[in-house]
Amino acid sequence: SAVISQKPSRDICQRGTSLTIQCQVDSQVTMMFWYRQQPGQSLTLIATANQGSEATYESGFVIDKFPISRPNLTFSTLTVSNMSPEDSSIYLCSVAQQGTGELFFGEGSRLTVL
Amino acid sequence: GENVEQHPSTLSVQEGDSAVIKCTYSDSASNYFPWYKQELGKRPQLIIDIRSNVGEKKDQRIAVTLNKTAKHFSLHITETQPEDSAVYFCAASHQAGTALIFGKGTTLSVSS
């Protein structure tokens, strides 16, 4: 199974600042996905990130607020820009296992915005 | 886009009973339906999945059924144990390996 490392695991941020979350995978993967999980809620897809192309964002999420980079097949970043308390959430990186297509998740980055 | 509805939102059973969680989806092009278990403070983990060319799949105490005509799929857990207590999410996608759309989750509590 894919091993996914996310940094930071948690952070407390001030309103109006930005934070970049990193996702590192131990194998090359074509597609990486970013999800948000608000407290006690389900997982909501933010965007799909393919290497070498612009990320594809879901309805309600825009590139200016959640810019994503995908410089290679093992790494991606998600930036949460101009944060407000409503952005307090767990952000999870996910990748699809080659062959089975099973989605594995990182441990998540818990952001608290004050 | 795809919309996945999940019921019930909470489910309490006695140890040894069966538990059933049901989901419906809206996109007839969806062909892959996994179920994830998320324990408190941990990441979601796949417990079983089913593809549209199969009507039922079983793995020990866990089974999943799919009715493509009705756009329903269900998770069945038999002989529940306290360690089955967690939040369960159903999901759907066009094919394995693509982005999943999740249901709202079911909090299962198994009391001994």
mmCIF file of N, CA and C in Angstrom, chain B:
data_model
loop_
_atom_site.group_PDB
_atom_site.id
_atom_site.type_symbol
_atom_site.label_atom_id
_atom_site.label_comp_id
_atom_site.label_asym_id
_atom_site.label_seq_id
_atom_site.Cartn_x
_atom_site.Cartn_y
_atom_site.Cartn_z
ATOM 1 N N GLY B 1 -23.102 16.650 -11.071
ATOM 2 C CA GLY B 1 -22.109 15.763 -10.506
ATOM 3 C C GLY B 1 -22.739 14.718 -9.600
ATOM 4 N N GLU B 2 -21.897 13.829 -9.131
ATOM 5 C CA GLU B 2 -22.376 12.741 -8.278
ATOM 6 C C GLU B 2 -22.835 13.255 -6.919
ATOM 7 N N ASN B 3 -23.889 12.633 -6.392
ATOM 8 C CA ASN B 3 -24.369 12.907 -5.046
ATOM 9 C C ASN B 3 -24.624 11.579 -4.359
ATOM 10 N N VAL B 4 -24.062 11.400 -3.178
ATOM 11 C CA VAL B 4 -24.210 10.137 -2.455
ATOM 12 C C VAL B 4 -24.940 10.408 -1.142
ATOM 13 N N GLU B 5 -26.047 9.722 -0.960
ATOM 14 C CA GLU B 5 -26.831 9.832 0.268
ATOM 15 C C GLU B 5 -26.603 8.588 1.125
ATOM 16 N N GLN B 6 -26.461 8.766 2.428
ATOM 17 C CA GLN B 6 -26.145 7.647 3.315
ATOM 18 C C GLN B 6 -27.069 7.669 4.521
ATOM 19 N N HIS B 7 -27.557 6.472 4.893
ATOM 20 C CA HIS B 7 -28.463 6.343 6.038
ATOM 21 C C HIS B 7 -28.198 5.039 6.776
ATOM 22 N N PRO B 8 -28.361 4.984 8.101
ATOM 23 C CA PRO B 8 -28.691 6.131 8.950
ATOM 24 C C PRO B 8 -27.431 6.933 9.293
ATOM 25 N N SER B 9 -27.609 8.046 9.949
ATOM 26 C CA SER B 9 -26.449 8.833 10.367
ATOM 27 C C SER B 9 -25.820 8.257 11.629
ATOM 28 N N THR B 10 -26.633 7.632 12.470
ATOM 29 C CA THR B 10 -26.120 6.932 13.645
ATOM 30 C C THR B 10 -26.814 5.589 13.768
ATOM 31 N N LEU B 11 -26.082 4.631 14.316
ATOM 32 C CA LEU B 11 -26.602 3.272 14.444
ATOM 33 C C LEU B 11 -26.002 2.659 15.698
ATOM 34 N N SER B 12 -26.869 2.214 16.591
ATOM 35 C CA SER B 12 -26.407 1.581 17.826
ATOM 36 C C SER B 12 -26.912 0.145 17.852
ATOM 37 N N VAL B 13 -26.005 -0.790 18.080
ATOM 38 C CA VAL B 13 -26.371 -2.200 18.120
ATOM 39 C C VAL B 13 -25.699 -2.857 19.319
ATOM 40 N N GLN B 14 -26.233 -4.006 19.676
ATOM 41 C CA GLN B 14 -25.608 -4.827 20.718
ATOM 42 C C GLN B 14 -24.572 -5.736 20.070
ATOM 43 N N GLU B 15 -23.554 -6.009 20.824
ATOM 44 C CA GLU B 15 -22.519 -6.927 20.333
ATOM 45 C C GLU B 15 -23.158 -8.230 19.864
ATOM 46 N N GLY B 16 -22.747 -8.672 18.678
ATOM 47 C CA GLY B 16 -23.289 -9.899 18.115
ATOM 48 C C GLY B 16 -24.418 -9.681 17.129
ATOM 49 N N ASP B 17 -25.043 -8.498 17.188
ATOM 50 C CA ASP B 17 -26.098 -8.170 16.227
ATOM 51 C C ASP B 17 -25.488 -7.830 14.881
ATOM 52 N N SER B 18 -26.360 -7.724 13.888
ATOM 53 C CA SER B 18 -25.943 -7.270 12.566
ATOM 54 C C SER B 18 -26.200 -5.778 12.406
ATOM 55 N N ALA B 19 -25.426 -5.151 11.533
ATOM 56 C CA ALA B 19 -25.604 -3.724 11.233
ATOM 57 C C ALA B 19 -25.672 -3.558 9.723
ATOM 58 N N VAL B 20 -26.580 -2.716 9.278
ATOM 59 C CA VAL B 20 -26.730 -2.454 7.845
ATOM 60 C C VAL B 20 -26.738 -0.951 7.610
ATOM 61 N N ILE B 21 -25.913 -0.522 6.684
ATOM 62 C CA ILE B 21 -25.835 0.893 6.297
ATOM 63 C C ILE B 21 -26.132 0.973 4.807
ATOM 64 N N LYS B 22 -26.979 1.929 4.445
ATOM 65 C CA LYS B 22 -27.427 2.006 3.057
ATOM 66 C C LYS B 22 -27.022 3.325 2.402
ATOM 67 N N CYS B 23 -26.709 3.232 1.122
ATOM 68 C CA CYS B 23 -26.351 4.417 0.349
ATOM 69 C C CYS B 23 -27.046 4.397 -0.998
ATOM 70 N N THR B 24 -27.342 5.585 -1.489
ATOM 71 C CA THR B 24 -27.829 5.739 -2.852
ATOM 72 C C THR B 24 -26.942 6.745 -3.563
ATOM 73 N N TYR B 25 -26.847 6.607 -4.867
ATOM 74 C CA TYR B 25 -26.036 7.532 -5.646
ATOM 75 C C TYR B 25 -26.848 8.037 -6.825
ATOM 76 N N SER B 26 -26.394 9.125 -7.407
ATOM 77 C CA SER B 26 -27.202 9.774 -8.444
ATOM 78 C C SER B 26 -26.653 9.579 -9.857
ATOM 79 N N ASP B 27 -25.357 9.406 -9.987
ATOM 80 C CA ASP B 27 -24.726 9.363 -11.308
ATOM 81 C C ASP B 27 -24.693 7.929 -11.849
ATOM 82 N N SER B 28 -25.459 7.679 -12.879
ATOM 83 C CA SER B 28 -25.532 6.326 -13.431
ATOM 84 C C SER B 28 -24.212 5.882 -14.047
ATOM 85 N N ALA B 29 -23.273 6.805 -14.247
ATOM 86 C CA ALA B 29 -21.958 6.447 -14.792
ATOM 87 C C ALA B 29 -20.999 5.951 -13.714
ATOM 88 N N SER B 30 -21.398 6.010 -12.465
ATOM 89 C CA SER B 30 -20.545 5.500 -11.390
ATOM 90 C C SER B 30 -20.481 3.988 -11.441
ATOM 91 N N ASN B 31 -19.271 3.463 -11.258
ATOM 92 C CA ASN B 31 -19.060 2.016 -11.360
ATOM 93 C C ASN B 31 -18.228 1.438 -10.231
ATOM 94 N N TYR B 32 -17.825 2.277 -9.298
ATOM 95 C CA TYR B 32 -16.936 1.806 -8.228
ATOM 96 C C TYR B 32 -17.473 2.349 -6.907
ATOM 97 N N PHE B 33 -17.649 1.435 -5.919
ATOM 98 C CA PHE B 33 -18.328 1.804 -4.675
ATOM 99 C C PHE B 33 -17.564 1.225 -3.480
ATOM 100 N N PRO B 34 -16.687 2.011 -2.902
ATOM 101 C CA PRO B 34 -15.942 1.541 -1.733
ATOM 102 C C PRO B 34 -16.592 1.981 -0.430
ATOM 103 N N TRP B 35 -16.217 1.286 0.627
ATOM 104 C CA TRP B 35 -16.629 1.648 1.982
ATOM 105 C C TRP B 35 -15.375 1.873 2.819
ATOM 106 N N TYR B 36 -15.378 2.990 3.571
ATOM 107 C CA TYR B 36 -14.249 3.331 4.419
ATOM 108 C C TYR B 36 -14.688 3.361 5.875
ATOM 109 N N LYS B 37 -13.758 2.975 6.728
ATOM 110 C CA LYS B 37 -13.967 3.024 8.176
ATOM 111 C C LYS B 37 -13.003 4.052 8.741
ATOM 112 N N GLN B 38 -13.510 4.945 9.574
ATOM 113 C CA GLN B 38 -12.648 5.949 10.181
ATOM 114 C C GLN B 38 -12.836 5.923 11.689
ATOM 115 N N GLU B 39 -11.792 5.520 12.362
ATOM 116 C CA GLU B 39 -11.792 5.549 13.817
ATOM 117 C C GLU B 39 -11.410 6.943 14.272
ATOM 118 N N LEU B 40 -11.778 7.262 15.492
ATOM 119 C CA LEU B 40 -11.611 8.615 16.012
ATOM 120 C C LEU B 40 -10.154 9.064 15.930
ATOM 121 N N GLY B 41 -9.934 10.190 15.276
ATOM 122 C CA GLY B 41 -8.595 10.752 15.179
ATOM 123 C C GLY B 41 -7.687 10.085 14.165
ATOM 124 N N LYS B 42 -8.241 9.170 13.368
ATOM 125 C CA LYS B 42 -7.405 8.450 12.401
ATOM 126 C C LYS B 42 -7.889 8.710 10.974
ATOM 127 N N ARG B 43 -7.084 8.267 10.038
ATOM 128 C CA ARG B 43 -7.431 8.455 8.635
ATOM 129 C C ARG B 43 -8.464 7.427 8.204
ATOM 130 N N PRO B 44 -9.242 7.707 7.185
ATOM 131 C CA PRO B 44 -10.168 6.695 6.652
ATOM 132 C C PRO B 44 -9.394 5.543 6.028
ATOM 133 N N GLN B 45 -9.925 4.330 6.222
ATOM 134 C CA GLN B 45 -9.281 3.151 5.639
ATOM 135 C C GLN B 45 -10.324 2.301 4.936
ATOM 136 N N LEU B 46 -9.951 1.820 3.760
ATOM 137 C CA LEU B 46 -10.852 0.991 2.966
ATOM 138 C C LEU B 46 -11.107 -0.341 3.665
ATOM 139 N N ILE B 47 -12.384 -0.725 3.751
ATOM 140 C CA ILE B 47 -12.699 -2.034 4.327
ATOM 141 C C ILE B 47 -13.231 -3.004 3.279
ATOM 142 N N ILE B 48 -13.901 -2.507 2.277
ATOM 143 C CA ILE B 48 -14.409 -3.358 1.217
ATOM 144 C C ILE B 48 -14.868 -2.470 0.068
ATOM 145 N N ASP B 49 -14.832 -3.002 -1.123
ATOM 146 C CA ASP B 49 -15.326 -2.243 -2.267
ATOM 147 C C ASP B 49 -16.023 -3.188 -3.236
ATOM 148 N N ILE B 50 -16.801 -2.614 -4.134
ATOM 149 C CA ILE B 50 -17.505 -3.415 -5.124
ATOM 150 C C ILE B 50 -17.551 -2.640 -6.420
ATOM 151 N N ARG B 51 -17.443 -3.371 -7.494
ATOM 152 C CA ARG B 51 -17.509 -2.779 -8.817
ATOM 153 C C ARG B 51 -18.830 -3.148 -9.471
ATOM 154 N N SER B 52 -19.210 -2.408 -10.498
ATOM 155 C CA SER B 52 -20.577 -2.518 -11.004
ATOM 156 C C SER B 52 -20.864 -3.832 -11.702
ATOM 157 N N ASN B 53 -19.847 -4.618 -12.001
ATOM 158 C CA ASN B 53 -20.107 -5.896 -12.657
ATOM 159 C C ASN B 53 -20.358 -7.012 -11.652
ATOM 160 N N VAL B 54 -20.442 -6.649 -10.372
ATOM 161 C CA VAL B 54 -20.656 -7.616 -9.305
ATOM 162 C C VAL B 54 -21.838 -7.160 -8.467
ATOM 163 N N GLY B 55 -22.692 -8.111 -8.043
ATOM 164 C CA GLY B 55 -23.853 -7.738 -7.248
ATOM 165 C C GLY B 55 -23.614 -7.817 -5.751
ATOM 166 N N GLU B 56 -22.653 -8.652 -5.363
ATOM 167 C CA GLU B 56 -22.392 -8.838 -3.944
ATOM 168 C C GLU B 56 -20.945 -9.260 -3.756
ATOM 169 N N LYS B 57 -20.380 -8.822 -2.642
ATOM 170 C CA LYS B 57 -19.011 -9.207 -2.308
ATOM 171 C C LYS B 57 -18.928 -9.376 -0.807
ATOM 172 N N LYS B 58 -18.203 -10.405 -0.383
ATOM 173 C CA LYS B 58 -18.131 -10.708 1.043
ATOM 174 C C LYS B 58 -16.693 -10.876 1.476
ATOM 175 N N ASP B 59 -16.394 -10.410 2.667
ATOM 176 C CA ASP B 59 -15.072 -10.584 3.249
ATOM 177 C C ASP B 59 -15.266 -10.816 4.737
ATOM 178 N N GLN B 60 -15.276 -12.070 5.119
ATOM 179 C CA GLN B 60 -15.472 -12.487 6.521
ATOM 180 C C GLN B 60 -16.800 -11.938 7.035
ATOM 181 N N ARG B 61 -16.785 -11.037 8.007
ATOM 182 C CA ARG B 61 -18.042 -10.553 8.595
ATOM 183 C C ARG B 61 -18.647 -9.375 7.834
ATOM 184 N N ILE B 62 -17.979 -8.952 6.797
ATOM 185 C CA ILE B 62 -18.429 -7.760 6.063
ATOM 186 C C ILE B 62 -18.866 -8.155 4.663
ATOM 187 N N ALA B 63 -19.991 -7.590 4.236
ATOM 188 C CA ALA B 63 -20.469 -7.830 2.879
ATOM 189 C C ALA B 63 -21.017 -6.524 2.314
ATOM 190 N N VAL B 64 -20.942 -6.414 1.013
ATOM 191 C CA VAL B 64 -21.518 -5.256 0.334
ATOM 192 C C VAL B 64 -22.377 -5.765 -0.811
ATOM 193 N N THR B 65 -23.539 -5.140 -0.972
ATOM 194 C CA THR B 65 -24.429 -5.478 -2.074
ATOM 195 C C THR B 65 -24.642 -4.241 -2.936
ATOM 196 N N LEU B 66 -24.873 -4.462 -4.207
ATOM 197 C CA LEU B 66 -25.054 -3.370 -5.151
ATOM 198 C C LEU B 66 -26.251 -3.654 -6.037
ATOM 199 N N ASN B 67 -27.120 -2.674 -6.177
ATOM 200 C CA ASN B 67 -28.243 -2.739 -7.109
ATOM 201 C C ASN B 67 -28.099 -1.558 -8.057
ATOM 202 N N LYS B 68 -27.519 -1.802 -9.226
ATOM 203 C CA LYS B 68 -27.239 -0.704 -10.149
ATOM 204 C C LYS B 68 -28.507 -0.098 -10.719
ATOM 205 N N THR B 69 -29.525 -0.928 -10.887
ATOM 206 C CA THR B 69 -30.776 -0.416 -11.445
ATOM 207 C C THR B 69 -31.384 0.631 -10.514
ATOM 208 N N ALA B 70 -31.381 0.321 -9.230
ATOM 209 C CA ALA B 70 -31.959 1.217 -8.240
ATOM 210 C C ALA B 70 -30.945 2.233 -7.723
ATOM 211 N N LYS B 71 -29.687 2.084 -8.102
ATOM 212 C CA LYS B 71 -28.604 2.960 -7.631
ATOM 213 C C LYS B 71 -28.499 2.917 -6.115
ATOM 214 N N HIS B 72 -28.528 1.703 -5.582
ATOM 215 C CA HIS B 72 -28.395 1.481 -4.149
ATOM 216 C C HIS B 72 -27.198 0.590 -3.905
ATOM 217 N N PHE B 73 -26.492 0.804 -2.791
ATOM 218 C CA PHE B 73 -25.533 -0.178 -2.317
ATOM 219 C C PHE B 73 -25.519 -0.138 -0.801
ATOM 220 N N SER B 74 -25.217 -1.270 -0.215
ATOM 221 C CA SER B 74 -25.346 -1.406 1.233
ATOM 222 C C SER B 74 -24.152 -2.148 1.820
ATOM 223 N N LEU B 75 -23.853 -1.814 3.056
ATOM 224 C CA LEU B 75 -22.812 -2.497 3.830
ATOM 225 C C LEU B 75 -23.491 -3.306 4.924
ATOM 226 N N HIS B 76 -23.094 -4.557 5.033
ATOM 227 C CA HIS B 76 -23.652 -5.441 6.049
ATOM 228 C C HIS B 76 -22.505 -5.935 6.923
ATOM 229 N N ILE B 77 -22.642 -5.736 8.223
ATOM 230 C CA ILE B 77 -21.652 -6.252 9.168
ATOM 231 C C ILE B 77 -22.380 -7.237 10.074
ATOM 232 N N THR B 78 -21.925 -8.468 10.096
ATOM 233 C CA THR B 78 -22.533 -9.475 10.960
ATOM 234 C C THR B 78 -21.677 -9.675 12.209
ATOM 235 N N GLU B 79 -22.317 -10.236 13.237
ATOM 236 C CA GLU B 79 -21.619 -10.555 14.498
ATOM 237 C C GLU B 79 -20.768 -9.373 14.953
ATOM 238 N N THR B 80 -21.393 -8.228 15.088
ATOM 239 C CA THR B 80 -20.646 -7.020 15.415
ATOM 240 C C THR B 80 -19.886 -7.153 16.734
ATOM 241 N N GLN B 81 -18.764 -6.454 16.780
ATOM 242 C CA GLN B 81 -17.890 -6.454 17.953
ATOM 243 C C GLN B 81 -17.626 -5.008 18.360
ATOM 244 N N PRO B 82 -17.276 -4.763 19.608
ATOM 245 C CA PRO B 82 -17.020 -3.375 20.036
ATOM 246 C C PRO B 82 -15.997 -2.656 19.150
ATOM 247 N N GLU B 83 -15.026 -3.385 18.633
ATOM 248 C CA GLU B 83 -14.011 -2.748 17.782
ATOM 249 C C GLU B 83 -14.539 -2.356 16.404
ATOM 250 N N ASP B 84 -15.776 -2.722 16.106
ATOM 251 C CA ASP B 84 -16.405 -2.245 14.874
ATOM 252 C C ASP B 84 -16.927 -0.815 15.048
ATOM 253 N N SER B 85 -16.950 -0.326 16.271
ATOM 254 C CA SER B 85 -17.434 1.042 16.534
ATOM 255 C C SER B 85 -16.523 2.044 15.828
ATOM 256 N N ALA B 86 -17.121 2.864 14.975
ATOM 257 C CA ALA B 86 -16.370 3.826 14.154
ATOM 258 C C ALA B 86 -17.374 4.579 13.293
ATOM 259 N N VAL B 87 -16.840 5.485 12.468
ATOM 260 C CA VAL B 87 -17.659 6.128 11.445
ATOM 261 C C VAL B 87 -17.395 5.425 10.119
ATOM 262 N N TYR B 88 -18.455 5.067 9.441
ATOM 263 C CA TYR B 88 -18.358 4.383 8.148
ATOM 264 C C TYR B 88 -18.849 5.319 7.045
ATOM 265 N N PHE B 89 -18.063 5.396 5.989
ATOM 266 C CA PHE B 89 -18.419 6.233 4.845
ATOM 267 C C PHE B 89 -18.567 5.372 3.600
ATOM 268 N N CYS B 90 -19.647 5.577 2.862
ATOM 269 C CA CYS B 90 -19.734 5.003 1.534
ATOM 270 C C CYS B 90 -19.247 6.056 0.543
ATOM 271 N N ALA B 91 -18.887 5.613 -0.634
ATOM 272 C CA ALA B 91 -18.396 6.531 -1.655
ATOM 273 C C ALA B 91 -18.680 5.955 -3.030
ATOM 274 N N ALA B 92 -18.578 6.813 -4.037
ATOM 275 C CA ALA B 92 -18.804 6.380 -5.408
ATOM 276 C C ALA B 92 -17.875 7.136 -6.336
ATOM 277 N N SER B 93 -17.503 6.472 -7.427
ATOM 278 C CA SER B 93 -16.721 7.132 -8.472
ATOM 279 C C SER B 93 -16.961 6.404 -9.787
ATOM 280 N N HIS B 94 -16.541 7.030 -10.864
ATOM 281 C CA HIS B 94 -16.737 6.422 -12.180
ATOM 282 C C HIS B 94 -15.930 5.139 -12.329
ATOM 283 N N GLN B 95 -14.745 5.125 -11.768
ATOM 284 C CA GLN B 95 -13.939 3.915 -11.796
ATOM 285 C C GLN B 95 -12.917 3.984 -10.669
ATOM 286 N N ALA B 96 -12.425 2.822 -10.287
ATOM 287 C CA ALA B 96 -11.401 2.765 -9.243
ATOM 288 C C ALA B 96 -10.199 3.596 -9.678
ATOM 289 N N GLY B 97 -9.663 4.357 -8.727
ATOM 290 C CA GLY B 97 -8.498 5.171 -9.019
ATOM 291 C C GLY B 97 -8.826 6.616 -9.345
ATOM 292 N N THR B 98 -10.090 6.921 -9.450
ATOM 293 C CA THR B 98 -10.496 8.309 -9.686
ATOM 294 C C THR B 98 -11.102 8.894 -8.408
ATOM 295 N N ALA B 99 -11.385 10.175 -8.440
ATOM 296 C CA ALA B 99 -11.840 10.868 -7.237
ATOM 297 C C ALA B 99 -13.135 10.268 -6.712
ATOM 298 N N LEU B 100 -13.195 10.120 -5.401
ATOM 299 C CA LEU B 100 -14.375 9.574 -4.741
ATOM 300 C C LEU B 100 -15.257 10.699 -4.211
ATOM 301 N N ILE B 101 -16.560 10.484 -4.313
ATOM 302 C CA ILE B 101 -17.534 11.351 -3.660
ATOM 303 C C ILE B 101 -18.113 10.555 -2.500
ATOM 304 N N PHE B 102 -18.057 11.126 -1.306
ATOM 305 C CA PHE B 102 -18.423 10.404 -0.101
ATOM 306 C C PHE B 102 -19.827 10.739 0.373
ATOM 307 N N GLY B 103 -20.454 9.758 1.025
ATOM 308 C CA GLY B 103 -21.665 10.017 1.768
ATOM 309 C C GLY B 103 -21.323 10.715 3.073
ATOM 310 N N LYS B 104 -22.345 11.092 3.830
ATOM 311 C CA LYS B 104 -22.132 11.893 5.031
ATOM 312 C C LYS B 104 -21.657 11.085 6.226
ATOM 313 N N GLY B 105 -21.673 9.773 6.116
ATOM 314 C CA GLY B 105 -21.128 8.942 7.182
ATOM 315 C C GLY B 105 -22.187 8.407 8.138
ATOM 316 N N THR B 106 -21.863 7.258 8.731
ATOM 317 C CA THR B 106 -22.709 6.625 9.741
ATOM 318 C C THR B 106 -21.845 6.311 10.943
ATOM 319 N N THR B 107 -22.240 6.817 12.100
ATOM 320 C CA THR B 107 -21.520 6.510 13.331
ATOM 321 C C THR B 107 -22.119 5.249 13.926
ATOM 322 N N LEU B 108 -21.342 4.184 13.914
ATOM 323 C CA LEU B 108 -21.782 2.896 14.439
ATOM 324 C C LEU B 108 -21.230 2.711 15.850
ATOM 325 N N SER B 109 -22.117 2.416 16.766
ATOM 326 C CA SER B 109 -21.726 2.132 18.151
ATOM 327 C C SER B 109 -22.146 0.715 18.489
ATOM 328 N N VAL B 110 -21.192 -0.097 18.907
ATOM 329 C CA VAL B 110 -21.465 -1.478 19.290
ATOM 330 C C VAL B 110 -21.207 -1.600 20.780
ATOM 331 N N SER B 111 -22.254 -1.911 21.518
ATOM 332 C CA SER B 111 -22.115 -2.014 22.966
ATOM 333 C C SER B 111 -22.075 -3.474 23.395
ATOM 334 N N SER B 112 -21.247 -3.730 24.385
ATOM 335 C CA SER B 112 -21.076 -5.115 24.855
ATOM 336 C C SER B 112 -21.976 -5.396 26.051
#
